[in-house]
Short mmCIF file of C-alpha atoms in Angstrom, two decimals:
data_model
loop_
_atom_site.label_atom_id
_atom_site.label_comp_id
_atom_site.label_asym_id
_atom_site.label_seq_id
_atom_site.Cartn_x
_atom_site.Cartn_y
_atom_site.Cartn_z
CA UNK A 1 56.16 108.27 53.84
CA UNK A 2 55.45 111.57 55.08
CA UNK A 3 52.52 113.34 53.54
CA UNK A 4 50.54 110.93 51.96
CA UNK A 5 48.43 110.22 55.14
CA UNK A 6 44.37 110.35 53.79
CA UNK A 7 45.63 111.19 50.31
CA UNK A 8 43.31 109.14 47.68
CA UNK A 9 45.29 107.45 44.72
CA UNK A 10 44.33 105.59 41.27
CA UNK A 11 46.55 102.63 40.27
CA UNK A 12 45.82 101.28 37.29
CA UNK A 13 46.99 97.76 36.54
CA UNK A 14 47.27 97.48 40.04
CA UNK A 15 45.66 93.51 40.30
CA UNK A 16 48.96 92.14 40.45
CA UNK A 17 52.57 92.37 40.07
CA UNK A 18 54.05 95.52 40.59
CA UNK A 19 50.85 97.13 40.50
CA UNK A 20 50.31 95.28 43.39
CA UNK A 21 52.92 96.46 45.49
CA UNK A 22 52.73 100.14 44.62
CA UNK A 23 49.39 100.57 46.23
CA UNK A 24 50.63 98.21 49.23
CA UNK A 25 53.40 100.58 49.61
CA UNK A 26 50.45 104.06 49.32
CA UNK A 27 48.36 102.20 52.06
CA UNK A 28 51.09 101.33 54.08
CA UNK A 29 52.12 104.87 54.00
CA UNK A 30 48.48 106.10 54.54
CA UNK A 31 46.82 106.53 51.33
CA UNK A 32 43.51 105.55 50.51
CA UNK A 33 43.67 103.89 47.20
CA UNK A 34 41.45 102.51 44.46
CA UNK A 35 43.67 100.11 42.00
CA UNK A 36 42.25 99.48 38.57
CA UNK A 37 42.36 96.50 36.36
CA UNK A 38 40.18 93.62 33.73
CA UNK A 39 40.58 90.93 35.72
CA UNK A 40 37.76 91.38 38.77
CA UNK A 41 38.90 87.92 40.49
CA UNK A 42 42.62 88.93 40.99
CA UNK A 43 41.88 92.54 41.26
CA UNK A 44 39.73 91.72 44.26
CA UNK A 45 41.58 89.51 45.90
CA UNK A 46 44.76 92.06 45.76
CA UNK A 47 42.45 94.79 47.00
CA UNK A 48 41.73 92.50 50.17
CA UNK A 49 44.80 92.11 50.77
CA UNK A 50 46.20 95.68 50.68
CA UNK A 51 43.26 97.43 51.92
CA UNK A 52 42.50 99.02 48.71
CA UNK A 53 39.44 99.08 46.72
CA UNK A 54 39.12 97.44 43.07
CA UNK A 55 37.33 98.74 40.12
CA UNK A 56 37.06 97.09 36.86
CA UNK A 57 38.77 99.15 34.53
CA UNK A 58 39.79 98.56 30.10
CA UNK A 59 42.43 102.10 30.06
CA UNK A 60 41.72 102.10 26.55
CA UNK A 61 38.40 103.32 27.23
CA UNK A 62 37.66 107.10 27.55
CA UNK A 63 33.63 106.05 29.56
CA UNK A 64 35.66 103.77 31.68
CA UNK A 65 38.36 105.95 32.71
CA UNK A 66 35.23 108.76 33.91
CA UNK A 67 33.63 105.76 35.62
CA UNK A 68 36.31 105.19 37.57
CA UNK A 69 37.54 109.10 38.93
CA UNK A 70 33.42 109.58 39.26
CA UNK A 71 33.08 106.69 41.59
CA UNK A 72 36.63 107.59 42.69
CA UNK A 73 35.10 111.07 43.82
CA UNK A 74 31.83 109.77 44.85
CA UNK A 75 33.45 107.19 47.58
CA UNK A 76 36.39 109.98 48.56
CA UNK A 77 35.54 113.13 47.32
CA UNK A 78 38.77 114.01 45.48
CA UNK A 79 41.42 112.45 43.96
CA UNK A 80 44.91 113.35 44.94
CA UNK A 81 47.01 110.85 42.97
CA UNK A 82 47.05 108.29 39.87
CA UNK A 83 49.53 105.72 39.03
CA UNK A 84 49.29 104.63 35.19
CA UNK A 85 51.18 101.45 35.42
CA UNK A 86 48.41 99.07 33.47
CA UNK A 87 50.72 98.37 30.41
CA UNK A 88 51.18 95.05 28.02
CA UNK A 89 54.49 94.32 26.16
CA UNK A 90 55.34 92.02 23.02
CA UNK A 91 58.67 90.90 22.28
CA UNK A 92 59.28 90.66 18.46
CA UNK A 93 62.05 92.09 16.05
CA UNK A 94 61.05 94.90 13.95
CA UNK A 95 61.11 92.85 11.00
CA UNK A 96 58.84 90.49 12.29
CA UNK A 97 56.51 92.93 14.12
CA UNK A 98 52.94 93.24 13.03
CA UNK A 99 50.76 96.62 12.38
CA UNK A 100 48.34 95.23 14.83
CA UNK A 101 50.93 94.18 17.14
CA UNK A 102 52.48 97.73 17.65
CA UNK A 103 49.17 99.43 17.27
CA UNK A 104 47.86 97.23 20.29
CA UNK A 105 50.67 98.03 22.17
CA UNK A 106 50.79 101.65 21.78
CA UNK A 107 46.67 101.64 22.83
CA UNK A 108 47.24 100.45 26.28
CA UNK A 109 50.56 101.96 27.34
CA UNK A 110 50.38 105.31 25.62
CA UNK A 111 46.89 106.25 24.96
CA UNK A 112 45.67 104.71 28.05
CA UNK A 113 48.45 106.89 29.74
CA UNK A 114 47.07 110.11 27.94
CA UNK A 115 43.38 109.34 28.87
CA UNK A 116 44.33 109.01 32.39
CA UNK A 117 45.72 112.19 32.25
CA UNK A 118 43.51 114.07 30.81
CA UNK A 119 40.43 112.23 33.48
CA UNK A 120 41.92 113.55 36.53
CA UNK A 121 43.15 117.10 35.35
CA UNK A 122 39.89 118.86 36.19
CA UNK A 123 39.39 117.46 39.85
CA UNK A 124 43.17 117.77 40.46
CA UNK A 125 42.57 121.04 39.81
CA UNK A 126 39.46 121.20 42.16
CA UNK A 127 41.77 119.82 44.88
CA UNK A 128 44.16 122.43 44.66
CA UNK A 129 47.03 120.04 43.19
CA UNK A 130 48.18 116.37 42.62
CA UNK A 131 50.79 114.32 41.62
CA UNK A 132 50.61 111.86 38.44
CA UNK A 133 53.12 109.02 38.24
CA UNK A 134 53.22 107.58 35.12
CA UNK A 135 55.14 103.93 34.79
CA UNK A 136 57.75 103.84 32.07
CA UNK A 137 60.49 101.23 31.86
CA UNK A 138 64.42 100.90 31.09
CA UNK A 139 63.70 100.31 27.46
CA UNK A 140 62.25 104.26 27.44
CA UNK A 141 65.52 105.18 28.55
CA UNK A 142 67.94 103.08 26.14
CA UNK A 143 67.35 100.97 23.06
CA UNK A 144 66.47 97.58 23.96
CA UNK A 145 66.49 94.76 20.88
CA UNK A 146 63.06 93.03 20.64
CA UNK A 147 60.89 95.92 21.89
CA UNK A 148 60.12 97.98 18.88
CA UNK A 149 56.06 98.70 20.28
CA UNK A 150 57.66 98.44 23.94
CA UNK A 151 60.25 100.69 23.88
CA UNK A 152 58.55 103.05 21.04
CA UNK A 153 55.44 103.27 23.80
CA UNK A 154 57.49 103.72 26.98
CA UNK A 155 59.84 106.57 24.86
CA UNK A 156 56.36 108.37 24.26
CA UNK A 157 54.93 107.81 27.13
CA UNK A 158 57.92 109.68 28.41
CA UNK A 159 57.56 112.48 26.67
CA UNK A 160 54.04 112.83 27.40
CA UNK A 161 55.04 113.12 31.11
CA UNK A 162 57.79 116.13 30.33
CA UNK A 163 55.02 117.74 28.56
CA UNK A 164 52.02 117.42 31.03
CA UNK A 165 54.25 118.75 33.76
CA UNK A 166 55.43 121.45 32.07
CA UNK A 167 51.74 122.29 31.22
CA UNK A 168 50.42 121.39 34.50
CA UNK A 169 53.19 122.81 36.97
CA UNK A 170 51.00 125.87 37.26
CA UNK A 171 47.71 124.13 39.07
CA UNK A 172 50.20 122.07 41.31
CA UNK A 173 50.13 119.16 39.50
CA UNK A 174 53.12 117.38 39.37
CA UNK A 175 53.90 114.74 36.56
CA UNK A 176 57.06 112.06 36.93
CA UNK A 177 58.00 108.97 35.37
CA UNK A 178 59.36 105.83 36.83
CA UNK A 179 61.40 103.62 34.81
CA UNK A 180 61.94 100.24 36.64
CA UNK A 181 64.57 97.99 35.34
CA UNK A 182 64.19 93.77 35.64
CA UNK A 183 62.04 93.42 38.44
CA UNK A 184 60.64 89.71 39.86
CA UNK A 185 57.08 89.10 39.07
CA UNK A 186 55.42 85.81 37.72
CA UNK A 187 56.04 87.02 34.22
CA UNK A 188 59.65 87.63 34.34
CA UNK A 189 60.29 84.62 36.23
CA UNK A 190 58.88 82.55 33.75
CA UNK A 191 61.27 84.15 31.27
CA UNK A 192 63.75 82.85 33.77
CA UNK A 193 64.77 85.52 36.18
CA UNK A 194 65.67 84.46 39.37
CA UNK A 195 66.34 86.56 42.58
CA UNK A 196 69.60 87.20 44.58
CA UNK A 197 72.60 88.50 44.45
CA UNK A 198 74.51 88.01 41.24
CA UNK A 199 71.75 86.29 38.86
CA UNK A 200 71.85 89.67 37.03
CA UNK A 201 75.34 91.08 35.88
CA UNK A 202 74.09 93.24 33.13
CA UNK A 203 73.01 95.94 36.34
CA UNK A 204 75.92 97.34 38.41
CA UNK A 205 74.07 96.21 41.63
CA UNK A 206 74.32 92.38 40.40
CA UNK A 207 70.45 91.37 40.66
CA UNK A 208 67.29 92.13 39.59
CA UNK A 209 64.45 93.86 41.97
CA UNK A 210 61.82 93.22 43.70
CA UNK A 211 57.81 94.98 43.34
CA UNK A 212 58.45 96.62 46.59
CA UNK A 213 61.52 98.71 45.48
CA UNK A 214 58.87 99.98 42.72
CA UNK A 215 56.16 100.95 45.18
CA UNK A 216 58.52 102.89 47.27
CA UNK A 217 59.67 104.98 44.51
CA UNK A 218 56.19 105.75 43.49
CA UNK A 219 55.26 106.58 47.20
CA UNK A 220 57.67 109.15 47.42
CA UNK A 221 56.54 111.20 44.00
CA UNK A 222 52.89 110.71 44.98
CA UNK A 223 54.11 112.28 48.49
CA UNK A 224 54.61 115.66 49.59
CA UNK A 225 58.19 114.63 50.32
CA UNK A 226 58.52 115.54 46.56
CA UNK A 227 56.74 118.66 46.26
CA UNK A 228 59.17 120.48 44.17
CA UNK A 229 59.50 117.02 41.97
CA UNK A 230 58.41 117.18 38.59
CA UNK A 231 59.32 116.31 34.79
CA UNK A 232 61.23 114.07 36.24
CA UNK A 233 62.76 110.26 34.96
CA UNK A 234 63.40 108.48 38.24
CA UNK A 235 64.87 104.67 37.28
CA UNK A 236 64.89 101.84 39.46
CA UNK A 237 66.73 99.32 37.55
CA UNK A 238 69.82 98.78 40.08
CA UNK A 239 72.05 101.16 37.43
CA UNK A 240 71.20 98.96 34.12
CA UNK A 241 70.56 102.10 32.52
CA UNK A 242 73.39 104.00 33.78
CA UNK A 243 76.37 102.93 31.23
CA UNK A 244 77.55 100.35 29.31
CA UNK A 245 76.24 97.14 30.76
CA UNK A 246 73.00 97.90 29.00
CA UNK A 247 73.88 97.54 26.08
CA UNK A 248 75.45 93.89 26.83
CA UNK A 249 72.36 92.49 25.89
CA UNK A 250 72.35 89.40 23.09
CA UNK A 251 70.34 90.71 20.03
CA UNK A 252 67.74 87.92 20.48
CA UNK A 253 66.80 88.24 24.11
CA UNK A 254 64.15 90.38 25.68
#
């Protein structure tokens, strides 16, 4: 991906899963990136094995989230680019959906999303720009049945992203979303999804995704291939969200 060569970029959630793959996909491309995450075992490992560097990291926490752009800076100098992918989800009706449930929810995908904002605003600035990517999902772009915390964080979190770019546009700092659809991880294969071509009908492509199709998106908006892209909801959820087949979802499944 043209212009990401030396650039330095924070994942967060990056141990795993399509965390992962995005900062595969930034080193790959060039970047030198630092992915984020609580579990130190997996979070090394992945960082081995895509040339990245791990840092623990709860996103909930205001001292850890200046840890980790101070050490950021301290190894690199600047920091060009963060990722806020670390997110949790919890499947419940609203009926049966606790306080604590949607509060915990909201924590990590929403505030942890405005705390990494707000961290890397003053050396964006320092470096004469950035780019933020902040990862939403398909059920911030429709209503999805069972994802009342979800979908309520991944709306916000959407919002939040309109907002910082419009307030941010001015220092060069672009702000996008990415919304991926069903993508193949260990989590949504235990819920049963299963790769190829026709094992998911409710998407006009026929399947679900894979990490990689993730990272590549993100690549580009952290690039300076999208230089005038900002505000922006980019989905990668082989057209789910793009008519009627989402909405031909059962009322009990996630």
């Amino acid at each position: 991906m043209a212009g990401l060569q030396d650039k330095v970029v924070i994942v967060t959630g990056g141990s795993g899963g399509l965390g992962a793959a995005m900062a595969a996909c930034l080193v790959r491309d060039g970047a030198k990136v630092v992915i984020t995450g609580r579990d130190s075992e997996a979070g090394e490992k992945t960082a081995t094995e895509t040339g990245s560097v791990f840092l623990r990291h709860d996103v909930t926490s205001e001292d850890d989230w200046r840890t980790v752009v101070d050490t950021t800076i301290e190894r690199y100098g600047r920091v060009d680019g963060l990722v806020n992918n670390a997110g949790v989800d919890a499947w419940s009706l609203i009926e049966n959906e606790t306080v604590e449930q949607f509060e915990r929810v909201l924590k990590v995908n929403l505030t942890g999303v405005f705390l990494g904002l707000k961290a890397v605003i003053a050396p964006m600035k320092a470096a004469g720009g950035g780019s933020i990517v902040n990862i939403g999902s398909a059920t911030g772009l429709t209503g999805h049945p069972m994802t009342s915390g979800y979908g309520a964080s991944k709306w916000a979190a959407r919002g939040l992203t309109k907002t910082a770019a419009v307030e941010l546009g001015r220092y060069r700092i672009r702000v996008n979303s990415v919304h991926p659809g069903l993508v193949y991880t260990p989590m949504t294969e235990a819920h049963g999804a299963r790769l190829g071509e026709g094992n998911f009908p409710f998407a006009p492509l026929g399947r679900i995704g894979v990490p990689e199709e993730i990272g590549e998106a993100v690549s580009f908006l952290i690039s300076d291939a999208a230089a005038y892209v900002t505000g922006a909801d980019i989905s990668v959820d082989g057209g789910w969200t793009a008519g009627e087949t989402a909405l031909m979802q059962h009322a009990d499944t996630p």
